[in-house]
XYZ file of C-alpha atoms in Angstrom:
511
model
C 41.108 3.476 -3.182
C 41.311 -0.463 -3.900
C 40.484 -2.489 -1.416
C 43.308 -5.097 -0.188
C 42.885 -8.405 -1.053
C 43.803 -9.353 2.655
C 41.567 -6.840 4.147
C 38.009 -7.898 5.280
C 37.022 -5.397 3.297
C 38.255 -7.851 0.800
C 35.473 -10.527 1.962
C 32.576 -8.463 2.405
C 33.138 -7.358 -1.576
C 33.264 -11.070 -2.858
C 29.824 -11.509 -1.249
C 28.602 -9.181 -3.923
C 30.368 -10.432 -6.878
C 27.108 -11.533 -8.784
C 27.374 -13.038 -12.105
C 23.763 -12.549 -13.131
C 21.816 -9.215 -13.393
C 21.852 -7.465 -10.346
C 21.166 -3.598 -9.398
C 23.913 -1.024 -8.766
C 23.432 0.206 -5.269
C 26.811 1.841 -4.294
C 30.310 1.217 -3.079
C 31.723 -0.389 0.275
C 32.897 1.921 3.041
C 35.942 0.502 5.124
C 37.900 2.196 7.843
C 36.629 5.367 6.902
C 37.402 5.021 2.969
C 35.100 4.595 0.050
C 35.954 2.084 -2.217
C 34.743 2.806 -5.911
C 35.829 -0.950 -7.432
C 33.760 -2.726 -4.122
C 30.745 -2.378 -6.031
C 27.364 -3.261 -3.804
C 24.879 -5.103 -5.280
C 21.136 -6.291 -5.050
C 20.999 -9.975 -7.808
C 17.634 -8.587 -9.549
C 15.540 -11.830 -9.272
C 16.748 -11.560 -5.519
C 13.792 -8.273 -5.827
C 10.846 -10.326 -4.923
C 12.025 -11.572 -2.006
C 11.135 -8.318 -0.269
C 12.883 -5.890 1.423
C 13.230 -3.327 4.378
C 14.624 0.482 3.669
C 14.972 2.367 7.099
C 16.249 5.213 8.729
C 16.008 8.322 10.404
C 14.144 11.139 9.261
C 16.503 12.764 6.667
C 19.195 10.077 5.837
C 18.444 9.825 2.418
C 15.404 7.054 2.605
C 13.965 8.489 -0.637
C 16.822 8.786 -2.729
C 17.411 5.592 -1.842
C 13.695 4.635 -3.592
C 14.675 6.208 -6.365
C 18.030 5.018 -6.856
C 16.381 1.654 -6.943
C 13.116 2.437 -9.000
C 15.193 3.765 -11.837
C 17.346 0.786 -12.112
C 14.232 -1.915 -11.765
C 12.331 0.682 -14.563
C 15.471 0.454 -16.631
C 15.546 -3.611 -16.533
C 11.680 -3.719 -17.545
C 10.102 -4.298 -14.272
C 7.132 -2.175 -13.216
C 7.545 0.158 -9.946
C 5.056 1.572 -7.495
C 6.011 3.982 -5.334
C 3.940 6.349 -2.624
C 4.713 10.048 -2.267
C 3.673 10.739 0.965
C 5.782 14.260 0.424
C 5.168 15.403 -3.221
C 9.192 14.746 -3.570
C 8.956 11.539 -5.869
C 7.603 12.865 -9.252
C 10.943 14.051 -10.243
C 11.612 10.145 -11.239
C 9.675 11.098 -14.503
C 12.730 13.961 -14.958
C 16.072 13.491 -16.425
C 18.130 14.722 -12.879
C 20.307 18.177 -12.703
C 23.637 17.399 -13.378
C 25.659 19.675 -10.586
C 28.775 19.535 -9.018
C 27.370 17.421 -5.921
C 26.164 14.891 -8.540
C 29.403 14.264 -9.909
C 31.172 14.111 -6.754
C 29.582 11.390 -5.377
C 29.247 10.030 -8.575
C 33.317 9.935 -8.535
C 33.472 8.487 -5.219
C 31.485 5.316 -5.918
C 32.908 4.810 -9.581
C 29.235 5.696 -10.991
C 29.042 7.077 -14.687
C 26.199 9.363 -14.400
C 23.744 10.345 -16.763
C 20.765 12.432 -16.492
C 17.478 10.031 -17.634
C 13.887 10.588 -16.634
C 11.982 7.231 -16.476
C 8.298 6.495 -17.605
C 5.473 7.420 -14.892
C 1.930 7.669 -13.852
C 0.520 9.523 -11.618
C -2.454 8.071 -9.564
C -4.147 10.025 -6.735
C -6.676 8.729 -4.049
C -10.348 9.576 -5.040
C -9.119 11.860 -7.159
C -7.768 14.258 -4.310
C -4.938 16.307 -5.625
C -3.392 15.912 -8.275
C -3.316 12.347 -10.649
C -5.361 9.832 -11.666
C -8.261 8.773 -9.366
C -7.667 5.641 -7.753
C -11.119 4.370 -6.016
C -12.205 1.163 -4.676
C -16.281 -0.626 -4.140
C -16.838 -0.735 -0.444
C -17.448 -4.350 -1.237
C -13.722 -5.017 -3.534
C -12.078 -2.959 0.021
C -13.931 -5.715 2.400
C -14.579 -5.433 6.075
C -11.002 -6.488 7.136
C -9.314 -3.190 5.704
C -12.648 -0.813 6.338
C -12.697 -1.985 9.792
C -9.171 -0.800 9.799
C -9.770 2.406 8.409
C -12.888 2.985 10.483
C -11.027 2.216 13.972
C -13.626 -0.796 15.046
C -12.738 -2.595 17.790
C -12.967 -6.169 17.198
C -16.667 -6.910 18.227
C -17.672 -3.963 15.213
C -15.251 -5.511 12.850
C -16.779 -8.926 13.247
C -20.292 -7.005 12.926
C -19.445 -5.681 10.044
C -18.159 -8.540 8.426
C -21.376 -9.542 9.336
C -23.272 -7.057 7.115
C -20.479 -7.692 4.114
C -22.060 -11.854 4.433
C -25.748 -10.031 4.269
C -24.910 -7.618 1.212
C -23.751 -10.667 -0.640
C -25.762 -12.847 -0.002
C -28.384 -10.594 -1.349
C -27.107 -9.139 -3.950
C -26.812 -5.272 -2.860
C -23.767 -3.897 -4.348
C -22.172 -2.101 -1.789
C -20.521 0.252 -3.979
C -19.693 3.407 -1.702
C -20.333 4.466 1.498
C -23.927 5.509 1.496
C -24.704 1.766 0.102
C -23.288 0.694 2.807
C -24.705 2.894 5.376
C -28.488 2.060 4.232
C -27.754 -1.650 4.570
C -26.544 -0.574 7.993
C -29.682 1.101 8.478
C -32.147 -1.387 7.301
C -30.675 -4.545 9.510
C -31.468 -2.041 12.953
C -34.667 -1.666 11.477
C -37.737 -3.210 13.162
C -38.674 -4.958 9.336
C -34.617 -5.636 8.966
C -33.528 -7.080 11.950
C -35.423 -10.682 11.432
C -33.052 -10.759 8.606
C -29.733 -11.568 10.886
C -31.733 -13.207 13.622
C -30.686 -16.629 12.605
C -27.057 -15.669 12.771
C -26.319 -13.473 15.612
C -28.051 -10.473 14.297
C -26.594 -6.732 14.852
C -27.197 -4.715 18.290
C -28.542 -1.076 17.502
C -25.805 0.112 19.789
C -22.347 -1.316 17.617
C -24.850 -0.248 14.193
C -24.641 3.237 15.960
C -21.143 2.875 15.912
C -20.630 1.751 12.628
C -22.984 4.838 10.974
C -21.088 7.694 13.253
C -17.500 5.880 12.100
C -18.509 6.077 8.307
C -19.895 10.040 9.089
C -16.476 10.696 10.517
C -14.764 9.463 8.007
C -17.185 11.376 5.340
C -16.604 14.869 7.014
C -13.077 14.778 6.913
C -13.402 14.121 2.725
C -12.767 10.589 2.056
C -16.312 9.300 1.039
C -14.866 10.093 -2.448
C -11.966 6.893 -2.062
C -15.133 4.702 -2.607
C -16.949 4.522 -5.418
C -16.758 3.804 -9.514
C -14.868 3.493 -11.765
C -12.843 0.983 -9.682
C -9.160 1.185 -10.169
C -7.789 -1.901 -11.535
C -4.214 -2.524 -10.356
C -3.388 -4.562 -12.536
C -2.697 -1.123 -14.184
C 0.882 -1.171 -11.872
C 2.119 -4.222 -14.238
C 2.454 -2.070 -17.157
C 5.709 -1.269 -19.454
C 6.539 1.566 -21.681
C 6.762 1.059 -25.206
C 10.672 1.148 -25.053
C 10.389 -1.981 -22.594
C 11.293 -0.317 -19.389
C 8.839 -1.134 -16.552
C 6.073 1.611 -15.684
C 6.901 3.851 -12.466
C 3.325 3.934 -11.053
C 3.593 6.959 -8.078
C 0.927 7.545 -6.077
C 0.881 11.193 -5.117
C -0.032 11.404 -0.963
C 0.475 14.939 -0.091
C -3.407 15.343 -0.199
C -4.050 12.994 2.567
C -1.202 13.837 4.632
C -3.469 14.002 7.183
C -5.454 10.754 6.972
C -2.161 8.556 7.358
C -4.791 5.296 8.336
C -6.358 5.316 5.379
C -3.575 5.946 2.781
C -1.600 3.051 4.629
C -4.504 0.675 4.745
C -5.521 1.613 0.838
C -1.475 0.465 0.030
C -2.448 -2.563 1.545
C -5.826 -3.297 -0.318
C -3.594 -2.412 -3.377
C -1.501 -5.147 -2.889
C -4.345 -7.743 -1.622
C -6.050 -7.070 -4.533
C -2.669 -7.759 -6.911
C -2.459 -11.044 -4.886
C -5.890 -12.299 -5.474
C -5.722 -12.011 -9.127
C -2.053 -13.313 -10.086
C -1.324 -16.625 -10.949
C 1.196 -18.714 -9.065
C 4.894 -18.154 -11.067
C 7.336 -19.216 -8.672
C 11.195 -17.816 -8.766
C 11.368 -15.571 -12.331
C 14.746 -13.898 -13.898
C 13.303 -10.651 -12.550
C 9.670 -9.701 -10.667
C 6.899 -8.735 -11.817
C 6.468 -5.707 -9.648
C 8.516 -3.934 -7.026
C 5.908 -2.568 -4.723
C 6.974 0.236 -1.851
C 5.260 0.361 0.939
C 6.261 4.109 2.569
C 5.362 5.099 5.915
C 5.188 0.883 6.939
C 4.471 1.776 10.245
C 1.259 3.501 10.303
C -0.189 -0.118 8.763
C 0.542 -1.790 11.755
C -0.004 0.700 14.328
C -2.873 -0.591 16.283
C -3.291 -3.280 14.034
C -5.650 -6.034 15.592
C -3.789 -9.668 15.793
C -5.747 -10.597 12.918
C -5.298 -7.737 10.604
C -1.156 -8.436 11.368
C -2.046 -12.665 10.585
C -3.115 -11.776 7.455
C -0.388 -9.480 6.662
C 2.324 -11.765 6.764
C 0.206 -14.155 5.204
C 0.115 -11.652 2.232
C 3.409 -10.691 1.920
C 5.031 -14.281 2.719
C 2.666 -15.871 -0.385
C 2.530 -12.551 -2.833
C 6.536 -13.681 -3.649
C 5.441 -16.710 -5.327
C 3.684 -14.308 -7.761
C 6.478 -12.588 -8.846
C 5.824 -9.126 -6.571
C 8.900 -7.838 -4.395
C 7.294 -5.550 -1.091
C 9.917 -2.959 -0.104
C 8.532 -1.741 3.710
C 9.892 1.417 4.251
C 10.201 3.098 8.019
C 12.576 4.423 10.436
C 13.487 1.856 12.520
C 12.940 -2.140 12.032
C 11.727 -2.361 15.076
C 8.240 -0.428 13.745
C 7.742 -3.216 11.766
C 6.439 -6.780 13.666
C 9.050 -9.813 13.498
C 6.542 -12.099 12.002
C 6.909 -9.838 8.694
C 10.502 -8.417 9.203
C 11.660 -11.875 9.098
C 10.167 -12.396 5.267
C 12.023 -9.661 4.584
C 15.440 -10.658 2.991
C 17.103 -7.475 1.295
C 17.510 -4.315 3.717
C 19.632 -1.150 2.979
C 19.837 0.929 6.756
C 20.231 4.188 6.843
C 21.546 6.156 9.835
C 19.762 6.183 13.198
C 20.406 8.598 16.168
C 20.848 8.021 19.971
C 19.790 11.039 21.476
C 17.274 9.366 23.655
C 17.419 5.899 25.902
C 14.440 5.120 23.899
C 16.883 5.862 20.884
C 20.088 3.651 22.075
C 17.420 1.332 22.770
C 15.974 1.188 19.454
C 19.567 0.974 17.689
C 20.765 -1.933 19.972
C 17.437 -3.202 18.686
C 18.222 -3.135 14.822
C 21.494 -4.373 15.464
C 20.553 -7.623 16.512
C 18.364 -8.068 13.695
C 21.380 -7.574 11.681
C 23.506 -10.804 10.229
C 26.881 -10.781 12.330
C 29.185 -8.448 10.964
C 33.144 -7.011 10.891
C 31.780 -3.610 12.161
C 30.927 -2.411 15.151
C 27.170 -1.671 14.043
C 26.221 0.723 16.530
C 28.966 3.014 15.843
C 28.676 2.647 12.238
C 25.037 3.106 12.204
C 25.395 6.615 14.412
C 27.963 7.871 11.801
C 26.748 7.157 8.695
C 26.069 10.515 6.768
C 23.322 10.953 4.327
C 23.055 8.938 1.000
C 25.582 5.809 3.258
C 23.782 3.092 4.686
C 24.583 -0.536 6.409
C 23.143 -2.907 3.274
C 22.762 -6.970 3.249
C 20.528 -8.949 0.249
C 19.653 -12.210 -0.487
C 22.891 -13.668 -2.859
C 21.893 -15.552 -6.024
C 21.919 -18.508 -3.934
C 19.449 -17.268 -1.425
C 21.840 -16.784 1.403
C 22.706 -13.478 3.081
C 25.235 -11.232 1.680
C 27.905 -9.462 4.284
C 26.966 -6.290 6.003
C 28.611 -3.907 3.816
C 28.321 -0.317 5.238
C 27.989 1.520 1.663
C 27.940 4.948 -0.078
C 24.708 5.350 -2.479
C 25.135 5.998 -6.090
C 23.318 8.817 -6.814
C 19.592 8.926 -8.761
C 19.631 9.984 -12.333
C 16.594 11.392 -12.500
C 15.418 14.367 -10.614
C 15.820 14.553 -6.901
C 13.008 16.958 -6.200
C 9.414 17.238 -7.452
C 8.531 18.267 -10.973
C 6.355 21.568 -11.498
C 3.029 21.833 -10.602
C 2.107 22.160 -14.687
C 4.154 19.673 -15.781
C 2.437 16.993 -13.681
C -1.114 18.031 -14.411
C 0.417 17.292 -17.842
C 1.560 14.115 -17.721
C -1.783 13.293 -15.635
C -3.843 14.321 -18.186
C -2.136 13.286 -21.078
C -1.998 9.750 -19.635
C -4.428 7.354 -21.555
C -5.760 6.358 -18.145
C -7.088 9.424 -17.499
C -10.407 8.876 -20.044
C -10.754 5.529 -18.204
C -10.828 7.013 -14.430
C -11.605 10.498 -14.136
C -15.093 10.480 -14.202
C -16.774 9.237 -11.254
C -19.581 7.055 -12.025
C -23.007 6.307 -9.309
C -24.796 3.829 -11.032
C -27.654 1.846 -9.003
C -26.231 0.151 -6.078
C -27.795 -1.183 -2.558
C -28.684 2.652 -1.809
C -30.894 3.311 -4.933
C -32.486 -0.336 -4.860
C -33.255 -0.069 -1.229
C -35.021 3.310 -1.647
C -37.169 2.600 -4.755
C -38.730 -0.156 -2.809
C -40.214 2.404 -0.154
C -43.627 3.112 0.246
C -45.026 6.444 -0.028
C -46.907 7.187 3.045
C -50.230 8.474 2.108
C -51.175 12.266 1.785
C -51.203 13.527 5.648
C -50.012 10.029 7.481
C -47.429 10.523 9.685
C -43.974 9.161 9.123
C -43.079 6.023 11.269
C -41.055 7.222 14.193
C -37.325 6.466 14.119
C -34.961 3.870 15.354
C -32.572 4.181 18.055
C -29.618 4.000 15.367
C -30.470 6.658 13.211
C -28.297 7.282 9.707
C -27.763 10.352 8.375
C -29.923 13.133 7.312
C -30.153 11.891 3.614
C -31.261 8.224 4.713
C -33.221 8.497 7.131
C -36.644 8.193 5.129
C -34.912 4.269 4.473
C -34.670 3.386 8.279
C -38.448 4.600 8.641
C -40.333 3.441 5.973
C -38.305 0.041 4.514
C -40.414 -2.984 3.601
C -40.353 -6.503 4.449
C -37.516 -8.886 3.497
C -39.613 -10.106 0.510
C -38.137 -6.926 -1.537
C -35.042 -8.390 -2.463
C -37.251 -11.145 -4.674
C -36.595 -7.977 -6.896
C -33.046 -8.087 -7.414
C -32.544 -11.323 -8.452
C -31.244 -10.101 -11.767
C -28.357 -9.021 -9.824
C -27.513 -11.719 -7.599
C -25.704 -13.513 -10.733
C -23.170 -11.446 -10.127
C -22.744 -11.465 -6.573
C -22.523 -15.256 -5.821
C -19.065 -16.615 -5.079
C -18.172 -13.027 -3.932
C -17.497 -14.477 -0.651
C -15.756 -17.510 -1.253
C -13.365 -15.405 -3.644
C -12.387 -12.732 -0.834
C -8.821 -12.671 -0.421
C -6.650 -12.798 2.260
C -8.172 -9.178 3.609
C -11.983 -10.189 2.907
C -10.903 -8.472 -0.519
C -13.630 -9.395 -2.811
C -11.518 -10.507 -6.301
C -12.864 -9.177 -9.579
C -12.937 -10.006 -12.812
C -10.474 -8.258 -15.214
């Protein structure tokens, strides 16, 4: 049906009459009708200006990923995308043309055509399936590990503390058994002179620290940390046809460890931040990065750890990279960073509960005023429709346009089991990462610089703090602070590590 030019419908379209590039994202729904020639749009260079995709659990937010991946992919710009539910790695698919397809594919004047779209496959630490993405204790900085680790904010300063020691002497603190003997030394009675001049570290918060990184090793994530270190600028890559990269990061795995997948998305992007240069507005972004699951970042997020968010994703635009948060509701995402974020396609939300109508009166206001009545719109629309407004080519906000999806064209459903162990292996990443590498680190310099206690001396009692099984020879028998005269061949490439820390203590590497 046409719209009418007197119509507000009428209005609302105009708003997305773009004359440069933009994406296809559906058409406008009016007074019950869709409206195949009110085509809604997203301008593309309007992408790295971030964006928020919401909605309750089973309205489509997904599809809705995908829909836009495969157009960005298509227009050369690199993707990353989590798959917190194995669902996503049917982007690398052409889709399955069916008779649900090509209905909605009628109703929002879409012609359809089955395409799969070039992929990698990452995975963290090499759990599951795809390429192992790991990061040095030290490139992850305390910031995000004190995040991961649940310090309060008296550990997390103490453990920034350690990060200044490490550096400063040149111990690589490359996974987490570096880090726990540097731990272990500073609580030491030879170590602790070391930090007296700056504070120093109580045995009690050290204790802390050492049962936090034990946790975290028993329930299988010591293997996130370590070499080869994943270099992200990996994500920037296009195929050989000139269609961006789809970079998915398969999250089924870790289900269960929701802190630390959400905190490793954001040392992914903290790290792409330290390392671009400053580009300013481009015809199209460098990267489209989506954040899925957006809430479990900021869930008891310390005041600092949100500061430096919003300092992340306000500056990371001027280097070309859109951030897509995705989440149910707007309101699980703090204002500070909601209001950077300029493009948002909401999907429905349900008032079963008062906490419910309470959370929908909530996203309404943060909604540009509209011709619909948003809370009934936003309680009817089915799945694949959603409330949409972008930035214009101009920078201003588009209408609210209540809008019917266009459909993906590449599978909506996960590939086989066999066919992505194929494509993971037949990557030419996979030579570069597979292999996990333990080269000498603080851990192995440490302990060669033990003495042997003599034949039938007793072993030094030990300290209050003690570290686990493995290290505990370290705590008992390390040697005065005049060791580390010996690893001045590595402290060449240590200095400036802490000066180049990013916005998330993120120590920036060379490429």
């Amino acid at each position: 049906m046409s719209v009418s030019e007197q119509s507000p419908a009428a209005e609302i379209a105009a708003g997305y009459a773009f004359s440069g590039p933009a994406l296809e994202l559906g058409a406008l729904l009016w007074d019950g009708e869709c409206h195949p020639d009110a085509r809604i749009r997203i301008p593309l260079p309007m992408l790295n200006r971030h964006g928020l995709v919401a909605g309750a659990t089973g309205t489509g937010k997904t599809k809705t990923l995908q829909l836009i991946a495969e157009q960005l992919s298509a227009n050369g710009v690199p993707v990353f995308l989590a798959d917190i539910k194995g669902d996503v790695s049917g982007v690398s698919a052409p889709g399955a043309d069916g008779g649900k397809v090509r209905d909605r594919a009628a109703q929002v004047g879409q012609e359809w055509t089955a395409t799969g779209f070039p992929c990698e496959f990452y995975g963290l630490g090499g759990v599951g399936q795809g390429i192992p993405v790991r990061a040095t204790v030290t490139s992850f900085g305390p910031v995000l590990l004190s995040k991961v680790l649940q310090l309060n904010q008296t550990q997390e300063q103490s453990l920034g503390l350690i990060f200044h020691y490490a550096d400063q002497k040149g111990l690589e603190l490359v996974d987490l058994k570096d880090l726990r003997a540097v731990v272990a030394f500073l609580v030491s009675d030879v170590g602790k002179p070391e930090l007296k001049g700056i504070g120093g570290l109580s045995t009690v918060t050290a204790g802390v620290i050492l049962r936090s990184i034990t946790t975290f090793e028993q329930q299988g994530a010591g293997g996130f940390f370590g070499e080869p270190e994943f270099d992200t600028a990996e994500f920037l890559r296009t195929a050989a046809d000139g269609r961006g990269t789809v970079s998915v990061l398969e999250l089924p795995a870790v289900q269960d460890k929701p802190q630390l997948f959400s905190t490793f998305l954001m040392w992914m992007l903290a790290d792409l931040y330290g390392d671009l240069p400053e580009v300013g507005d481009l015809e199209k972004p460098k990267l489209v990065f989506f954040f899925d699951e957006a809430h479990l970042l900021f869930k008891g997020a310390s005041k600092a750890f949100l500061e430096s968010i919003t300092r992340t994703v306000r500056l990371i635009r001027s280097k070309g990279v859109g951030v897509f948060f995705v989440t149910q509701t707007p309101k699980d995402v703090p204002g500070d960073v909601l209001a950077q974020l300029g493009n948002r396609v909401q999907h429905a939300l349900r008032a079963f509960t008062p906490d419910d109508a309470k959370a929908l009166k909530a996203t309404v206001r943060t909604f540009p005023n509209s011709a619909y009545d948003l809370e009934e719109v936003l309680t009817g629309l089915g799945t694949g429709e959603a409330v949409i407004t972008v930035l214009s080519e101009t920078g201003a906000p588009t209408p609210v346009a209540a809008t019917r999806l266009r459909a993906p064209e590449s599978l909506m459903g996960p590939i086989t089991a066999d066919a992505l162990e194929a494509a993971v292996k037949g990557s030419p990443l996979w030579g570069r990462y597979a292999e996990a590498v333990d080269r000498e680190s603080a851990y192995e310099r440490l302990s060669a610089e033990q003495p042997k206690p003599a034949e039938g001396e007793a072993a030094r009692p030990e300290p209050t703090a003690r570290a686990p099984k493995e290290d505990e020879s370290l705590v008992e028998q390390v040697v005065d602070s005049g060791m580390f005269t010996s690893l001045a061949r590595s402290i060449g490439t240590q200095l400036g590590r802490e000066i180049s820390r990013s916005l998330f203590g993120t120590a920036r590497r060379k490429r």
